[in-house]
Each structure stands twice: as C-alpha cells, then as structure tokens.
C-alpha cells in the first residue's frame, strides 16, 4: 500500500522532505549522517552490559568491532545475510508463502521510534522480523513524539535511522532455533556493525539488542587457528551453537504504543496482526511443562537448564489466560507472590513499567532470581537495585525508560520499598538525588601480606578527586599518595587496619566509605604470586567444587559456564594448553573489573543468587583472612592483582 505525502499532516509535511512507497524498504533513500553524540551529564552506560568486559587499556570488549565480527562469523559465517535484501530473501519475505504481518506504531516507551514492523512465520516453523525505525531528532536528543509515528506511516526516507532484524531459526550447523540480531544501515541497507539507539553514540552489535533481550555478554575466546577470536559458547543452551547468547524474543505490548487515527493504522485495525505476532513470539518460548492448550503446541520443550519462559505468563494473561480467548491485549498482570505480599502497586508502577521488559527475559532453570517474577526475588536484589538505580544509574538500561522513570513518582515508590529493606537512598534533607553525584567505592575488605599494597578508587562513580585517610590500626602503617586514585598502603606487622575514602567531583564530596585491611605476614600465596593455576585448582577441588554443577556431566540444572576440563576449542584434545588459555578467558569474563565486588566469580560461590548454595571457603561475611573465606580471599587478591595468567 502506498501513502503519498499529501496524506501527511500539515505540521509533519513541513518536516518531511520526501516519502517512499511500496512494500519493501529497498526504495528508501540514504539518510543524513547522525550528528555527534550529545554530551551527557550523569549516566552514559545505557544499553551496555553491567559487566562490560573492561580490558586493561580501558576499552570495553563487548563494544568493539572485534566483538561484532566474531558474532556475525558465528551466526552468518558465509555473509549470506550481510544486506537487508539478502536477509529478507533468506527468510522468505515477499515470496507469497508462509504468514506475514505488518504493524505500524509509535514506540513511546523503549526507543522512541516510529516503527514499521514486518513479521513472518515460515512453513518450516522459523520466524523473522524486521523493523524500519523512524526518528525526528531534536538537538541531538532521541525522544518520542507523534511525528516519528507519522514518518513511519508515510515511510519518510529523511527520518529513517536504520532497520533492525531478528531471525528465530537454527544456526549454520542446524539444531534448535535461537534468536539472531541484525542491524542494517539506513542509506545502504548493508549490515551495520554498530547502532546508535539513544543519541549517545554508536555501540557495537549485538550488545544494544541482547542487553534487553536477555542475552549474555561473555568475553571472546583467544584467536583460533585462523587468527581470529570466536564468540563464546554458552554451555546450557538448547542449540549448543556459538552466537546463541541465550537471548529471547520480546512480546508486543500495544498498551505502551501510540497508534494513529489514520485509516489502516489504528490500534483496532492492527490488533489482530499484533496478536498473530505475539503468537509467533509465544511459539519461540520453551515450554517448561506439558500443555494441551493450542497456543502451546508450537513451543519447543524446555531443556532442564535453560530459561523457562516466565514471559509466557505475561502474554497469556494479557489475552485472557490459557487459550488466548481475548482479541485485545490488556496487560493487568501481577504475579501471584506480588499480590500475596500486598505489593501489586510496586509491581505495576515500577517493575512492569521500568524493569520487566528486560528482566523477564533473564535467568535459567537453575538461577532465575533476576527475572523478578516473585516478590522474594526482587527483595533479594535490594542492595544491588539501590546501587544500579540510585548510584551507578545504569538501570533502567535504556535512556527513554530511564528518563520516564525519573520524571514520574516511581523513584519515590522504589525508594520507600528499599527503605523498608534497610537501604536508605534519600539525602539527609529527605530529597531523592539522581545518579551523577560522586560515590566512593574502595573495594571489598581484604587480607594482604606484609609490605606494600596498592589500593584503588577506580570503581568510584562520577568522581575526579580522592582523599584517603588511615583511620585505625596498629602503629607503623603508612598511606602514601593519599590524594590519588591508587594510593599505597604499607604495614610490616600483623593486624587489622581501617582506611577511609572520600571521592569528589569539584565541590561535591561523597559520603565516606571504609575499607578493612587485615595484614598477615604468613599469608601464602602472597597476592602478587597468585596465578590462574591457583584459581583453576580452587574451582575444581573435590570439596565444595564448582564442577559439581559447572561441568558437562554436572548435576542438573547446569549453569551456562563450565569449569571442568573440556575440549574448549574443538580440536579433539581435552585440557591442553590451548584449552587452558580459553578457560582462562572464560574465567576472566566472570570478573567485573568495573566493579570488582560485583564479579560473579566472587558473588556466586559466596551464595548470592546461587540457588542458596555457599561453597566452602566463600563466606564473605567472615573477617578477611578467616579460613571460612580462604577461597574468596584467594580469588579477590588474584583479581585485584589484575588476574594474571
């Protein structure tokens, strides 16, 4: 169907230079170059993983060209989908077969685009979706307004900023289907290696997509025989395919969209197509238990270890329950445990609007805490919610959702909840400060050997200057370079010492934080001598070993990372030097160098969101140097030394 510019409103016509037509985006003319990213005050980490795989040179591996190229080598090794035209042909679009739908709407909640989405179900049961994204940019800012929707309706080429595509199909080696993410440039319609979804500059694919689709951001392998790194293999996926990052398809939530009143583009006229697309999405969700309901007949059986599709409950509830009896999507869903806890308002006002879209896609059968489907799971993350939302400012993870959160009463509702959990986020005067103020982070308490120890404030937030002081401890200890981010603490005798850090940005100073340092002259191995072999041995020891689960023959449900000796590079040999080098990179990817205390390598065995299991030697509530946290101290000191090989 064609929509000439004469149908455009007077205001839109003044802003739109021309419009294309036809059913294919191949006739869209090149877009103007994107302006430079706007200077941002406060958080700058939208659509980046909370564990960003920070490298020694300060760059983020998941936001590099090498990461993108490794991803596309994994899912499209021959380049058969490196243009939109080739991608569409590979997925059967415009062939007259299968089932196709078109919906046009304004995405006013997540990305701000006017979106023109084409969805297809192929006769072989695979699905594919591509979306033309239209945006009226204002002063370098990406925000939603109704003109973005109008641009999508008339397909204004000057406002086309790119085409996103998702394919749910087997990988190049066959097997179970999984989502694959593509982005195509507005002008050439060639596959893009990076995408700017929020006006904060381009970020490497597939990161901006999979951060919100439940995907993992593991580190790349070392270069293989071709001299290039490979994308990591997530060990508990059904596909067992590199490039399967355990991401999922999002349901359509039309309650959050804007629709046009123009004939053919109203919500009522598109509701049937939206429901058909949501049926496709539901078909991609693994089925955790047998079902006789017709909408579940197409769903693959869930493996014992993968994501168990809690998002299916949201889709079903919105369409009236099992059988999907309602023709209209109506989201009033509140999980039972939230209702039982009397927290329906918190769920509907905060979680459903600002958290659920991304969080419900996360988790596995063995570790589902992060999906927030129960009130108890949400409570368990109270301290981390305080940090990510009110201090670090990288949650909500998308800028428009973040802005909407802070322009509403949601911060107050969430702050009241956190106060009830013992986490005050309000200032002394009772106000609720936004992220962007300096936050001092001195790192976890630690045990060290006698002599010099380098401290670090590098994880501190929004800070430009630092002030360290020695608060208590036996006489004779010194603290040099105390106004730097990395002072040196020196003590020759045994004892427990406390140092304090205040971080500042101009005249604004953080609240002080304190770090306990226990000096043990007999400590062995000393922190600087710890190597990966020591960490590997601790991971694989019989008593309380991680490999009881983190192994190909471990107990079910199995985690996504294996710590046993396996043939990591697929050369037919198990446990050789190459496997060990790859193992080292996998373990390093479990370290959060941007925030050491948040490293899964430390938190998980210490029992945080680990199925209730705390491993022997990982009691992080014990005093540094205590035998109850000996392995925690070993791992921590290795990390603080840079995690040397």
PDB file of C-alpha atoms in Angstrom, residues 151-277:
ATOM      1  CA  UNK A 151       7.173   9.282   9.476  1.00  0.00           C
ATOM      2  CA  UNK A 152       6.803   5.511   9.798  1.00  0.00           C
ATOM      3  CA  UNK A 153       3.367   5.599   8.205  1.00  0.00           C
ATOM      4  CA  UNK A 154       4.494   7.549   5.131  1.00  0.00           C
ATOM      5  CA  UNK A 155       7.990   5.958   5.170  1.00  0.00           C
ATOM      6  CA  UNK A 156       9.825   9.270   5.162  1.00  0.00           C
ATOM      7  CA  UNK A 157      13.382   8.478   3.977  1.00  0.00           C
ATOM      8  CA  UNK A 158      14.871  11.517   5.702  1.00  0.00           C
ATOM      9  CA  UNK A 159      13.727  10.158   9.063  1.00  0.00           C
ATOM     10  CA  UNK A 160      14.748   6.528   8.588  1.00  0.00           C
ATOM     11  CA  UNK A 161      17.590   5.828  11.021  1.00  0.00           C
ATOM     12  CA  UNK A 162      18.045   2.115  10.427  1.00  0.00           C
ATOM     13  CA  UNK A 163      16.437  -1.282  10.082  1.00  0.00           C
ATOM     14  CA  UNK A 164      16.595  -3.837  12.893  1.00  0.00           C
ATOM     15  CA  UNK A 165      16.010  -7.514  12.206  1.00  0.00           C
ATOM     16  CA  UNK A 166      15.624 -10.631  14.328  1.00  0.00           C
ATOM     17  CA  UNK A 167      15.599 -14.144  12.999  1.00  0.00           C
ATOM     18  CA  UNK A 168      14.486 -17.168  15.030  1.00  0.00           C
ATOM     19  CA  UNK A 169      15.970 -20.146  13.238  1.00  0.00           C
ATOM     20  CA  UNK A 170      18.660 -22.818  13.553  1.00  0.00           C
ATOM     21  CA  UNK A 171      22.292 -21.788  13.356  1.00  0.00           C
ATOM     22  CA  UNK A 172      24.581 -22.612  10.421  1.00  0.00           C
ATOM     23  CA  UNK A 173      25.180 -26.061  11.913  1.00  0.00           C
ATOM     24  CA  UNK A 174      21.474 -26.834  12.380  1.00  0.00           C
ATOM     25  CA  UNK A 175      19.923 -27.785  15.683  1.00  0.00           C
ATOM     26  CA  UNK A 176      17.442 -25.887  17.810  1.00  0.00           C
ATOM     27  CA  UNK A 177      16.337 -22.423  16.701  1.00  0.00           C
ATOM     28  CA  UNK A 178      17.559 -19.340  18.555  1.00  0.00           C
ATOM     29  CA  UNK A 179      17.269 -15.551  18.014  1.00  0.00           C
ATOM     30  CA  UNK A 180      19.878 -13.782  15.896  1.00  0.00           C
ATOM     31  CA  UNK A 181      20.132  -9.995  15.793  1.00  0.00           C
ATOM     32  CA  UNK A 182      20.966  -7.792  12.813  1.00  0.00           C
ATOM     33  CA  UNK A 183      21.026  -4.083  12.088  1.00  0.00           C
ATOM     34  CA  UNK A 184      21.081  -2.542   8.608  1.00  0.00           C
ATOM     35  CA  UNK A 185      22.177   0.979   7.738  1.00  0.00           C
ATOM     36  CA  UNK A 186      19.516   3.426   6.605  1.00  0.00           C
ATOM     37  CA  UNK A 187      21.342   4.508   3.483  1.00  0.00           C
ATOM     38  CA  UNK A 188      22.951   1.412   2.023  1.00  0.00           C
ATOM     39  CA  UNK A 189      20.837  -1.228   3.770  1.00  0.00           C
ATOM     40  CA  UNK A 190      24.111  -3.052   4.332  1.00  0.00           C
ATOM     41  CA  UNK A 191      24.620  -4.806   7.631  1.00  0.00           C
ATOM     42  CA  UNK A 192      25.879  -2.401  10.291  1.00  0.00           C
ATOM     43  CA  UNK A 193      28.495  -3.258  12.886  1.00  0.00           C
ATOM     44  CA  UNK A 194      27.215  -0.671  15.367  1.00  0.00           C
ATOM     45  CA  UNK A 195      23.965   1.100  16.119  1.00  0.00           C
ATOM     46  CA  UNK A 196      23.059   4.310  17.937  1.00  0.00           C
ATOM     47  CA  UNK A 197      19.719   3.744  19.642  1.00  0.00           C
ATOM     48  CA  UNK A 198      19.692   6.678  22.036  1.00  0.00           C
ATOM     49  CA  UNK A 199      21.798   9.520  20.634  1.00  0.00           C
ATOM     50  CA  UNK A 200      24.696   8.608  22.905  1.00  0.00           C
ATOM     51  CA  UNK A 201      26.912   7.359  20.109  1.00  0.00           C
ATOM     52  CA  UNK A 202      27.149   4.035  18.291  1.00  0.00           C
ATOM     53  CA  UNK A 203      27.546   0.818  20.250  1.00  0.00           C
ATOM     54  CA  UNK A 204      28.768  -2.443  18.789  1.00  0.00           C
ATOM     55  CA  UNK A 205      26.271  -5.073  17.728  1.00  0.00           C
ATOM     56  CA  UNK A 206      24.780  -7.220  19.106  1.00  0.00           C
ATOM     57  CA  UNK A 207      25.213  -5.605  22.533  1.00  0.00           C
ATOM     58  CA  UNK A 208      22.466  -2.950  22.368  1.00  0.00           C
ATOM     59  CA  UNK A 209      19.978  -5.651  21.322  1.00  0.00           C
ATOM     60  CA  UNK A 210      20.886  -8.525  23.591  1.00  0.00           C
ATOM     61  CA  UNK A 211      21.284  -6.419  26.739  1.00  0.00           C
ATOM     62  CA  UNK A 212      17.493  -6.110  26.749  1.00  0.00           C
ATOM     63  CA  UNK A 213      16.608  -9.433  25.105  1.00  0.00           C
ATOM     64  CA  UNK A 214      18.077 -11.481  27.954  1.00  0.00           C
ATOM     65  CA  UNK A 215      21.386 -12.221  26.238  1.00  0.00           C
ATOM     66  CA  UNK A 216      24.752 -12.805  27.830  1.00  0.00           C
ATOM     67  CA  UNK A 217      27.866 -10.697  27.226  1.00  0.00           C
ATOM     68  CA  UNK A 218      30.668 -13.210  27.728  1.00  0.00           C
ATOM     69  CA  UNK A 219      34.218 -12.494  26.621  1.00  0.00           C
ATOM     70  CA  UNK A 220      35.583 -13.692  23.281  1.00  0.00           C
ATOM     71  CA  UNK A 221      37.937 -16.637  23.068  1.00  0.00           C
ATOM     72  CA  UNK A 222      41.630 -16.130  22.251  1.00  0.00           C
ATOM     73  CA  UNK A 223      42.370 -16.191  18.493  1.00  0.00           C
ATOM     74  CA  UNK A 224      41.894 -19.620  16.935  1.00  0.00           C
ATOM     75  CA  UNK A 225      43.875 -21.187  14.078  1.00  0.00           C
ATOM     76  CA  UNK A 226      42.540 -18.510  11.712  1.00  0.00           C
ATOM     77  CA  UNK A 227      43.968 -15.779  13.913  1.00  0.00           C
ATOM     78  CA  UNK A 228      40.511 -14.526  14.913  1.00  0.00           C
ATOM     79  CA  UNK A 229      38.648 -14.882  18.206  1.00  0.00           C
ATOM     80  CA  UNK A 230      35.433 -16.838  18.422  1.00  0.00           C
ATOM     81  CA  UNK A 231      32.182 -15.909  20.088  1.00  0.00           C
ATOM     82  CA  UNK A 232      31.744 -17.681  23.394  1.00  0.00           C
ATOM     83  CA  UNK A 233      29.759 -20.908  23.626  1.00  0.00           C
ATOM     84  CA  UNK A 234      27.007 -20.711  26.271  1.00  0.00           C
ATOM     85  CA  UNK A 235      27.077 -24.232  27.613  1.00  0.00           C
ATOM     86  CA  UNK A 236      23.454 -24.700  28.702  1.00  0.00           C
ATOM     87  CA  UNK A 237      21.639 -23.509  25.572  1.00  0.00           C
ATOM     88  CA  UNK A 238      19.422 -25.919  23.667  1.00  0.00           C
ATOM     89  CA  UNK A 239      21.164 -25.074  20.380  1.00  0.00           C
ATOM     90  CA  UNK A 240      24.757 -25.573  21.590  1.00  0.00           C
ATOM     91  CA  UNK A 241      25.786 -23.050  18.956  1.00  0.00           C
ATOM     92  CA  UNK A 242      28.242 -20.170  19.166  1.00  0.00           C
ATOM     93  CA  UNK A 243      26.264 -16.981  18.677  1.00  0.00           C
ATOM     94  CA  UNK A 244      23.362 -18.268  20.742  1.00  0.00           C
ATOM     95  CA  UNK A 245      23.638 -15.800  23.619  1.00  0.00           C
ATOM     96  CA  UNK A 246      20.509 -17.163  25.369  1.00  0.00           C
ATOM     97  CA  UNK A 247      18.515 -14.127  24.248  1.00  0.00           C
ATOM     98  CA  UNK A 248      14.761 -14.250  23.613  1.00  0.00           C
ATOM     99  CA  UNK A 249      12.065 -12.522  21.596  1.00  0.00           C
ATOM    100  CA  UNK A 250      10.043  -9.803  23.307  1.00  0.00           C
ATOM    101  CA  UNK A 251       6.256  -9.926  23.346  1.00  0.00           C
ATOM    102  CA  UNK A 252       4.459  -6.939  21.830  1.00  0.00           C
ATOM    103  CA  UNK A 253       2.807  -4.755  24.480  1.00  0.00           C
ATOM    104  CA  UNK A 254       0.461  -2.497  22.483  1.00  0.00           C
ATOM    105  CA  UNK A 255      -0.797  -0.849  25.672  1.00  0.00           C
ATOM    106  CA  UNK A 256       2.505   1.053  25.669  1.00  0.00           C
ATOM    107  CA  UNK A 257       2.425   2.027  21.959  1.00  0.00           C
ATOM    108  CA  UNK A 258       0.936   5.052  20.236  1.00  0.00           C
ATOM    109  CA  UNK A 259      -1.259   4.347  17.231  1.00  0.00           C
ATOM    110  CA  UNK A 260      -2.533   6.638  14.515  1.00  0.00           C
ATOM    111  CA  UNK A 261      -6.153   7.565  13.888  1.00  0.00           C
ATOM    112  CA  UNK A 262      -5.450   7.300  10.178  1.00  0.00           C
ATOM    113  CA  UNK A 263      -7.349   4.564   8.341  1.00  0.00           C
ATOM    114  CA  UNK A 264      -5.401   1.324   8.353  1.00  0.00           C
ATOM    115  CA  UNK A 265      -3.132   2.316  11.233  1.00  0.00           C
ATOM    116  CA  UNK A 266      -5.404   2.500  14.266  1.00  0.00           C
ATOM    117  CA  UNK A 267      -4.917   0.056  17.083  1.00  0.00           C
ATOM    118  CA  UNK A 268      -8.273  -1.588  16.441  1.00  0.00           C
ATOM    119  CA  UNK A 269      -7.373  -2.238  12.802  1.00  0.00           C
ATOM    120  CA  UNK A 270      -3.980  -3.723  13.742  1.00  0.00           C
ATOM    121  CA  UNK A 271      -4.970  -5.643  16.869  1.00  0.00           C
ATOM    122  CA  UNK A 272      -5.408  -8.949  15.011  1.00  0.00           C
ATOM    123  CA  UNK A 273      -1.938  -8.683  13.462  1.00  0.00           C
ATOM    124  CA  UNK A 274      -0.426  -7.800  16.831  1.00  0.00           C
ATOM    125  CA  UNK A 275      -1.998 -10.883  18.363  1.00  0.00           C
ATOM    126  CA  UNK A 276      -0.716 -13.017  15.474  1.00  0.00           C
ATOM    127  CA  UNK A 277       2.797 -11.682  16.084  1.00  0.00           C
TER     128      UNK A 277
END
